CSV table of C-alpha atoms in Angstrom, one decimal:
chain,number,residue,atom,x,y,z
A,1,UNK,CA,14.6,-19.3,-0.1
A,2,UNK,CA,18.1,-17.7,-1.3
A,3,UNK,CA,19.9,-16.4,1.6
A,4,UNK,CA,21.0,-13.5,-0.3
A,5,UNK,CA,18.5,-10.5,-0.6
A,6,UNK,CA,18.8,-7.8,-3.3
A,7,UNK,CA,21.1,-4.8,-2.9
A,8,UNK,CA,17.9,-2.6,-3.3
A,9,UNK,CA,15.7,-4.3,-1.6
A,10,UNK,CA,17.9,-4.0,1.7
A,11,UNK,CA,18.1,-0.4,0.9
A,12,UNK,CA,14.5,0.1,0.9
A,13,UNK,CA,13.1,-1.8,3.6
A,14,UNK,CA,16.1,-2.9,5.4
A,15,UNK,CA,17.3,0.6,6.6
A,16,UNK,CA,20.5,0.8,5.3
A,17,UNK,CA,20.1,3.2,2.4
A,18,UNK,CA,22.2,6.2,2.3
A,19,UNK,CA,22.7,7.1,-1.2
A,20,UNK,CA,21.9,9.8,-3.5
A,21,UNK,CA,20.0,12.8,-2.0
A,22,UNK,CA,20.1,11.5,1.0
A,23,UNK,CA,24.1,11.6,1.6
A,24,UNK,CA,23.4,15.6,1.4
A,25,UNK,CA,21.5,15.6,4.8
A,26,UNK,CA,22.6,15.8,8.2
A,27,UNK,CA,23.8,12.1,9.3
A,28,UNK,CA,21.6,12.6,12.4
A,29,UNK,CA,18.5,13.1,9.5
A,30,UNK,CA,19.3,9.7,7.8
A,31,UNK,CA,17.5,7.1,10.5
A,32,UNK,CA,14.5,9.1,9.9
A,33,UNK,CA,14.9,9.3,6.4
A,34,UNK,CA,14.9,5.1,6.5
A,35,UNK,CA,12.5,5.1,9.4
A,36,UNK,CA,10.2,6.7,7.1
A,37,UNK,CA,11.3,5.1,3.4
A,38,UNK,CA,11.4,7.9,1.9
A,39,UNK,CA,14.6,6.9,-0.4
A,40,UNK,CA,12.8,5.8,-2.6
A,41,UNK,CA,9.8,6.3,-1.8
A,42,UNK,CA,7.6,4.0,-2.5
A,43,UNK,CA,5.9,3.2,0.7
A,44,UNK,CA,4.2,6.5,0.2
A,45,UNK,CA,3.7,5.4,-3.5
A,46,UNK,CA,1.2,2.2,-2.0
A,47,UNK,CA,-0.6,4.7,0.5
A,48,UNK,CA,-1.4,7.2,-2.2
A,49,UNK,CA,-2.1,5.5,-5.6
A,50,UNK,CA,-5.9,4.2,-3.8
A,51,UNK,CA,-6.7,7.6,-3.5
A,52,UNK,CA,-6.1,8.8,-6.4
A,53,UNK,CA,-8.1,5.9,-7.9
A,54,UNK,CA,-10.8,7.0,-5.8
A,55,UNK,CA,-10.6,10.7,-6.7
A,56,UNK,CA,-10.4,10.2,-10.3
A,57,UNK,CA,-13.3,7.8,-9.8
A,58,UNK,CA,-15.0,10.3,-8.0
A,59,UNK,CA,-14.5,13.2,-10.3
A,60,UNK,CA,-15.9,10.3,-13.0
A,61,UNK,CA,-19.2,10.3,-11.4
A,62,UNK,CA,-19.8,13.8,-10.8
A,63,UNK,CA,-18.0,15.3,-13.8
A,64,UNK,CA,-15.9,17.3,-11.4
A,65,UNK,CA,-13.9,20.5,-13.1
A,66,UNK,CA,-10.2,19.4,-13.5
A,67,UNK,CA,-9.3,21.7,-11.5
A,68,UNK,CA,-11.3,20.4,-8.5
A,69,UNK,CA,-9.7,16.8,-9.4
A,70,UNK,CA,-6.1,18.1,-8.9
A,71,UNK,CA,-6.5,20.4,-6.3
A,72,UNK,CA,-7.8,17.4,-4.1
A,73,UNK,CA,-4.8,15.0,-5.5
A,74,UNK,CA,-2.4,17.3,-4.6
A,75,UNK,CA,-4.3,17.6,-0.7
A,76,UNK,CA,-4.0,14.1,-0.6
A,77,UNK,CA,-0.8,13.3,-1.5
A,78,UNK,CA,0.4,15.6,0.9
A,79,UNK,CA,-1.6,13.9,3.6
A,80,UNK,CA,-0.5,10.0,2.5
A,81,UNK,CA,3.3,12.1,2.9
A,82,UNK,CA,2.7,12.1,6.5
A,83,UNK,CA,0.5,9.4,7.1
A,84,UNK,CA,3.3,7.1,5.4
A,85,UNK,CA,6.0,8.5,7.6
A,86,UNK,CA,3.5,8.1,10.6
A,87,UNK,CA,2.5,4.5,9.4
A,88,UNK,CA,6.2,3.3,9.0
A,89,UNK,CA,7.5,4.9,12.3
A,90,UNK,CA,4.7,2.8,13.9
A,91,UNK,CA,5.4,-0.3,12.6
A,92,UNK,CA,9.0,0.0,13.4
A,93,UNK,CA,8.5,0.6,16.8
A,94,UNK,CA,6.3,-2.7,17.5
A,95,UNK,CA,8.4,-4.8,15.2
A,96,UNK,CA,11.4,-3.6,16.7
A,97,UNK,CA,12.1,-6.8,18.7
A,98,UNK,CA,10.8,-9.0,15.4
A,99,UNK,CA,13.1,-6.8,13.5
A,100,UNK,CA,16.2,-8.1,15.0
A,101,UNK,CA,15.6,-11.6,14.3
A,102,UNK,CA,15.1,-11.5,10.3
A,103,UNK,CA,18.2,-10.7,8.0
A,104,UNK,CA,16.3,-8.3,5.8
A,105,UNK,CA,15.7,-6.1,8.4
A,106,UNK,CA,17.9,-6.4,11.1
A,107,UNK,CA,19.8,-3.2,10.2
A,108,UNK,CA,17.0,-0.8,10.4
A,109,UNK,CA,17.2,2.6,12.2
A,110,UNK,CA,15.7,0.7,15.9
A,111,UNK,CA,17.0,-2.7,15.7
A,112,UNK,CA,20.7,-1.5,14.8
A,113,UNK,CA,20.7,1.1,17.2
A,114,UNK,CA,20.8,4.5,15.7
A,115,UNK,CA,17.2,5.7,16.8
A,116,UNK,CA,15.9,5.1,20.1
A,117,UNK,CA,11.8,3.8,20.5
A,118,UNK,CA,10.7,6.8,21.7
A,119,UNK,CA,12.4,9.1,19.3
A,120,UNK,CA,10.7,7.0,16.7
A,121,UNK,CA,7.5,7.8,18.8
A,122,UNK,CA,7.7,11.1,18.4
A,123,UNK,CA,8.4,11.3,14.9
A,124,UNK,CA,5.7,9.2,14.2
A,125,UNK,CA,3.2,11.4,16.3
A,126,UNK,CA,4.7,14.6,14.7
A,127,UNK,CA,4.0,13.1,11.3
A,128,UNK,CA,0.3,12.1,12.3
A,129,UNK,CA,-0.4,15.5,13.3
A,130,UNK,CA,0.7,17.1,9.7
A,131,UNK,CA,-1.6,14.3,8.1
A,132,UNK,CA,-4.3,15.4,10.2
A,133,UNK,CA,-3.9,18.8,9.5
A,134,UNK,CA,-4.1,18.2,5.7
A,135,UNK,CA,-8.1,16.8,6.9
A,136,UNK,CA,-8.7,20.7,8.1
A,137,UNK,CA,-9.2,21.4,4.6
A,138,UNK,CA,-11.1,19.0,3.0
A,139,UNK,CA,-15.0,18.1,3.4
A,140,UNK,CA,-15.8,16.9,7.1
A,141,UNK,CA,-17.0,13.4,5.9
A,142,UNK,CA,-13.0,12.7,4.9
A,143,UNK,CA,-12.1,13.0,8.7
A,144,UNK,CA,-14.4,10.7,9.3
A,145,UNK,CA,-13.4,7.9,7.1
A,146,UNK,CA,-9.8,8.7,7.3
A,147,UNK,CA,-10.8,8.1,11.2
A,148,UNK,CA,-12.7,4.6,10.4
A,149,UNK,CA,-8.8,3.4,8.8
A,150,UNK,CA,-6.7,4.5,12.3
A,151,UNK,CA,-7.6,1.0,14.7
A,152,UNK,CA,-6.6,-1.3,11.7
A,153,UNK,CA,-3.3,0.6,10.7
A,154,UNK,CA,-2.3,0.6,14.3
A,155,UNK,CA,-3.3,-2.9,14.8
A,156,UNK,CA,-1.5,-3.9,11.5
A,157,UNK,CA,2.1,-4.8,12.5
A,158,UNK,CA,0.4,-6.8,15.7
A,159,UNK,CA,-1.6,-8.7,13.3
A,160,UNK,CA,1.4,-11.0,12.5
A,161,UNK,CA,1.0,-12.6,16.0
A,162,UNK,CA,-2.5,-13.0,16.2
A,163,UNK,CA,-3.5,-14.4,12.6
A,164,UNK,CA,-1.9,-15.8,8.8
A,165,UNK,CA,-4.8,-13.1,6.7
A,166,UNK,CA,-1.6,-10.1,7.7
A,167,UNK,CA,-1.9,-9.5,4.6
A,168,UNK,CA,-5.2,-8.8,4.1
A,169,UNK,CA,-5.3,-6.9,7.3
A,170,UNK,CA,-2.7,-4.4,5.4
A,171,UNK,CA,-5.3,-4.8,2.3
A,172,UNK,CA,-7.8,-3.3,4.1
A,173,UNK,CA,-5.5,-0.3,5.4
A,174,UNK,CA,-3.9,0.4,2.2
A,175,UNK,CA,-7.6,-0.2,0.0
A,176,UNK,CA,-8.7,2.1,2.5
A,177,UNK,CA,-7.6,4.9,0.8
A,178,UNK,CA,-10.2,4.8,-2.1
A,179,UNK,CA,-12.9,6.0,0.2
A,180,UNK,CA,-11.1,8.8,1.4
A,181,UNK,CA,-10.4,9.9,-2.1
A,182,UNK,CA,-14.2,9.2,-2.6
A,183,UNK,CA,-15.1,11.3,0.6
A,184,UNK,CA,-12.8,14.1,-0.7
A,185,UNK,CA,-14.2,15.1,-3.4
A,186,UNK,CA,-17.7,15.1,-1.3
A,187,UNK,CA,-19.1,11.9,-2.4
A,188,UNK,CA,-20.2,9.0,0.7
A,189,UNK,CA,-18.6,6.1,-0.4
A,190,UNK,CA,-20.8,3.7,1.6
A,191,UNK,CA,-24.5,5.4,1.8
A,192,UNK,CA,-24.1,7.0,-1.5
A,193,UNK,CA,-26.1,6.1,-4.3
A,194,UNK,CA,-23.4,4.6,-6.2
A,195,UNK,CA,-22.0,1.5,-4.8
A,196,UNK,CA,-18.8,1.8,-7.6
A,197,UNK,CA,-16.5,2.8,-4.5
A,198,UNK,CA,-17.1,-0.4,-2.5
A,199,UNK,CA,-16.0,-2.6,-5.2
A,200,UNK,CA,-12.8,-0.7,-6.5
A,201,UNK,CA,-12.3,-0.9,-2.5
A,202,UNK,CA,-12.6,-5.0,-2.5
A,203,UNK,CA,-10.5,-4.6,-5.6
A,204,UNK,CA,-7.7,-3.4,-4.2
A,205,UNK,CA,-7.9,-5.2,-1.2
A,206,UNK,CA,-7.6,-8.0,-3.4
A,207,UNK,CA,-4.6,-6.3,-5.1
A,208,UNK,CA,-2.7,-5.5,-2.1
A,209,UNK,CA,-3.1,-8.9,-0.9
A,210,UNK,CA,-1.8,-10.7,-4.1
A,211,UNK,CA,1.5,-8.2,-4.4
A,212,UNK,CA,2.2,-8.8,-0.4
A,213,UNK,CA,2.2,-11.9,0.5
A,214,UNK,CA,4.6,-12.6,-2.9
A,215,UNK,CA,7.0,-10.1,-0.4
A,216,UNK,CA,6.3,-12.1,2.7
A,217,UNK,CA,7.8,-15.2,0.8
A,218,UNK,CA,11.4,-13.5,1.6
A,219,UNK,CA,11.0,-13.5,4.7
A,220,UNK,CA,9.4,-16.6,5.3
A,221,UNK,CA,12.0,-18.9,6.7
A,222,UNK,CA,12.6,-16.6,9.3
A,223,UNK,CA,9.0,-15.6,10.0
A,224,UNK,CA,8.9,-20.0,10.7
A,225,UNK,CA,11.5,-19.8,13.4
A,226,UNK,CA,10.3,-17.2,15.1
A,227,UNK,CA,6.8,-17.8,14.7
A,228,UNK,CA,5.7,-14.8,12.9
A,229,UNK,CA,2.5,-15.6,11.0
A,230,UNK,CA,1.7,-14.7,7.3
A,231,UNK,CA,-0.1,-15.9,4.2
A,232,UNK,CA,2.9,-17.0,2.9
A,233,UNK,CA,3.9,-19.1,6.2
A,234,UNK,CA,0.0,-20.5,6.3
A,235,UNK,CA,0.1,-21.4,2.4
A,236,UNK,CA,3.8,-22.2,1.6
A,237,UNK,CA,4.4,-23.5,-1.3
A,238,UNK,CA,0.4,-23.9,-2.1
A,239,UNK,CA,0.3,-20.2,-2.4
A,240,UNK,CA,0.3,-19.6,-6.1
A,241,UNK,CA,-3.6,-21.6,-6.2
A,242,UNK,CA,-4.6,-18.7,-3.2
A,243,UNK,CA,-2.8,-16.0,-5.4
A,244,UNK,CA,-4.9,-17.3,-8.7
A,245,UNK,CA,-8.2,-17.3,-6.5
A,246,UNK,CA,-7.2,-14.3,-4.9
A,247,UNK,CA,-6.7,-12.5,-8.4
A,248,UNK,CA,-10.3,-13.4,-9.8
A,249,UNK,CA,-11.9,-11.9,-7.0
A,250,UNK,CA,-10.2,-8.7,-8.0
A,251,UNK,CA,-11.2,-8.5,-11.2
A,252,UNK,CA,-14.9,-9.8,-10.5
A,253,UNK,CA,-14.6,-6.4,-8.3
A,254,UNK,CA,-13.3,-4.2,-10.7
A,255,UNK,CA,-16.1,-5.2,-13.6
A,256,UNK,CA,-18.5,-4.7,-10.5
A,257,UNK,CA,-17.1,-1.3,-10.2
A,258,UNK,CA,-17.2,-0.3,-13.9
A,259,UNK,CA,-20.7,-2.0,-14.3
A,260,UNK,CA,-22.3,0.2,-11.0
A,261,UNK,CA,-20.5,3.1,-12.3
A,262,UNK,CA,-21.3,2.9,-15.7
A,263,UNK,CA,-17.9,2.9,-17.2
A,264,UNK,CA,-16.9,2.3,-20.6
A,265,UNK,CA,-14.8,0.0,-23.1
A,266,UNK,CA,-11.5,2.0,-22.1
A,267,UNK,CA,-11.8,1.5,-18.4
A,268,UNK,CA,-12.4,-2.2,-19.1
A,269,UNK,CA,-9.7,-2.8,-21.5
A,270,UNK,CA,-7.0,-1.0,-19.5
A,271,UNK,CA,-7.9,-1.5,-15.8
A,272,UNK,CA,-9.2,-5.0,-16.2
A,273,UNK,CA,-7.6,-6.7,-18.8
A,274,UNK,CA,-4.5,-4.7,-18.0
A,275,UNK,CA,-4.4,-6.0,-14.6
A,276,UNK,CA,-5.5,-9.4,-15.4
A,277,UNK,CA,-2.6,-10.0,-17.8
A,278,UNK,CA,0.4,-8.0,-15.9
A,279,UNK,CA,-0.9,-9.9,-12.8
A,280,UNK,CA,-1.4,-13.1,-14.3
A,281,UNK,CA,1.9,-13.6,-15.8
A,282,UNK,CA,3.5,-11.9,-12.4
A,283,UNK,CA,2.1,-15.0,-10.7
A,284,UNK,CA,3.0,-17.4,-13.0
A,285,UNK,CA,6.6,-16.8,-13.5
A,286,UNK,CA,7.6,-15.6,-9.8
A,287,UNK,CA,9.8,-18.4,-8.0
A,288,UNK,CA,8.6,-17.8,-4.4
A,289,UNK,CA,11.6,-20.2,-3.3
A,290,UNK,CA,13.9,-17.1,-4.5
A,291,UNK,CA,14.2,-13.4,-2.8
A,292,UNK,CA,15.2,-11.7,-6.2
A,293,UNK,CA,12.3,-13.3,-7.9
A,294,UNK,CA,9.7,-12.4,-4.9
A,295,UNK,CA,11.0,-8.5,-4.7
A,296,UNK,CA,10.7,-8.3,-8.7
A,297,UNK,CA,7.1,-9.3,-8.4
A,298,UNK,CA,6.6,-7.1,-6.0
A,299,UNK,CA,7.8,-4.9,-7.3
A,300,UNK,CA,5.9,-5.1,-10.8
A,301,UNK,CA,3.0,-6.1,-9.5
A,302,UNK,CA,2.7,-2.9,-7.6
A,303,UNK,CA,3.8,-0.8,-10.5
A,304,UNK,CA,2.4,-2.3,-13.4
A,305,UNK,CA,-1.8,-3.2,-12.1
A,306,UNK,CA,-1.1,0.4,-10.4
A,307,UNK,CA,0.1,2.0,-13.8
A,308,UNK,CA,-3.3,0.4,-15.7
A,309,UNK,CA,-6.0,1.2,-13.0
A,310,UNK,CA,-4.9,4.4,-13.0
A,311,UNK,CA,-5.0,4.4,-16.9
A,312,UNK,CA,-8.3,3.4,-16.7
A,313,UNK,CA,-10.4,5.2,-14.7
A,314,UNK,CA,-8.5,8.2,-15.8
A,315,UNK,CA,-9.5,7.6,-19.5
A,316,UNK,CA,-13.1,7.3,-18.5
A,317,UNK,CA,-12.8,10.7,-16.5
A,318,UNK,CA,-10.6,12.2,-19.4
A,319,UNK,CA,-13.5,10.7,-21.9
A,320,UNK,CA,-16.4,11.9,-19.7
């Protein structure tokens, strides 16, 4: 692994950022601001974007009014807002002593000193609260399965003790967010009659699990000498054949999810074979020996699968 890590990956996840917009605030804001990555903000970019896919799926299979479709987006982004800043500030605080020990993100707001654990605490229970409160107005089976997703996100950062699947452990959290979206628009994701939901779930599981443990390869020298467990540790350099195995079951899910919902040639053209190709050449060309390399596919294999599952099931809903 390089010893050097990109400028803007350090900004993102190692707490250090403090340009643009966020210069303007209050210098006692700007820990929060990196507790919460929010600059930029893609951590709340990887809780939202599974339920919108479930939404849009949703409004597929009951030819919901558009309106309906963005008024429950817009509810839900709102909630993954909070929930993000929630779900960071917790992880922070129980990775706080792991923190210190890995170069990448050593200089976060805890580990460097400028927030205190139980500031952190309450931030992150005054952000659970507002996500919560975004639940008040949706249908009453959302609170429920937004409820079923709170043991694994607070088990999460623990998980890297305990056991090398981390990252499917995160899979499951993020994923998780496609039966909310389902359960939002007042559809049962499990007991319904359409079982579409459970495989665009196993799909993203599948996703998240592919684009993560490419990230934990920058981290993976460190993670050995302080025995921090990961599928990157577990498969070292083996871990392109688990990525490749890892990637057919996610597409085997997502025709399972266009057959049971009865989706077209768009959905499958753009959301399969988009993902198959953008995902296939990520893992083929990313040197997991390099941090630039790793944070690039991470990076793009995020965006890019993201970009054409959304495409896709938004076609179909678009088209239906």
């Amino acid at each position: 692994m390089q010893p050097s890590t990109p400028q803007d990956l350090v900004q993102q996840y190692g707490g250090g950022h403090t340009g643009g917009w966020v210069d303007l605030l209050p210098s006692s804001w700007i820990p929060y601001v990196q507790l919460a990555r929010l600059s930029p903000p893609i951590g709340i970019s990887l809780i939202y974007l599974p339920h919108i896919f479930g939404t849009i799926l949703a409004g597929t299979l009951q030819r919901a009014p558009v309106l309906e479709v963005l008024k429950v987006s817009l509810l839900l982004l709102g909630g993954s807002f909070f929930f993000s800043n929630a779900a960071h500030g917790w992880n922070d605080i129980v990775d706080a002593e792991v923190d210190k020990k890995v170069a990448r993100t050593r200089t976060r707001p805890i580990p460097r000193g400028a927030m205190s654990k139980q500031a952190a605490f309450m931030f992150a229970t005054t952000q659970a609260i507002g996500a919560a409160a975004f639940l008040l107005v949706l249908p009453p089976k959302t609170a429920l399965y937004a409820a079923i997703n709170i043991p694994a996100t607070l088990y999460y950062p623990y998980a890297k003790r305990h056991t090398n699947m981390v990252q499917m452990i995160l899979g499951f959290c993020l994923a998780w967010g496609v039966m909310i979206g389902i359960a939002a628009m007042g559809l049962d994701p499990i007991f319904g009659a359409d079982k579409s939901p459970i495989f665009l779930f196993l799909g993203c599981v599948a996703w998240t699990t592919i684009y993560d443990t490419i990230y934990a390869h920058q981290d993976v020298e460190d993670d050995l000498k302080i025995g921090v467990k990961s599928t990157a540790v577990f498969f070292g350099q083996q871990t392109k054949p688990f990525l490749w195995l890892v990637l057919g079951f996610m597409l085997v899910s997502l025709i399972g999810c266009g057959y049971t919902a009865g989706l077209g040639l768009l959905y499958h053209m753009i959301a399969v074979i988009g993902t198959a190709v953008s995902m296939g050449l990520m893992i083929r060309n990313v040197d997991l020996r390099s941090s630039s390399s790793c944070w690039l596919a991470f990076r793009n294999g995020f965006w890019l699968p993201g970009g054409f599952l959304m495409g896709g099931l938004l076609c179909e809903y678009i088209k239906g």
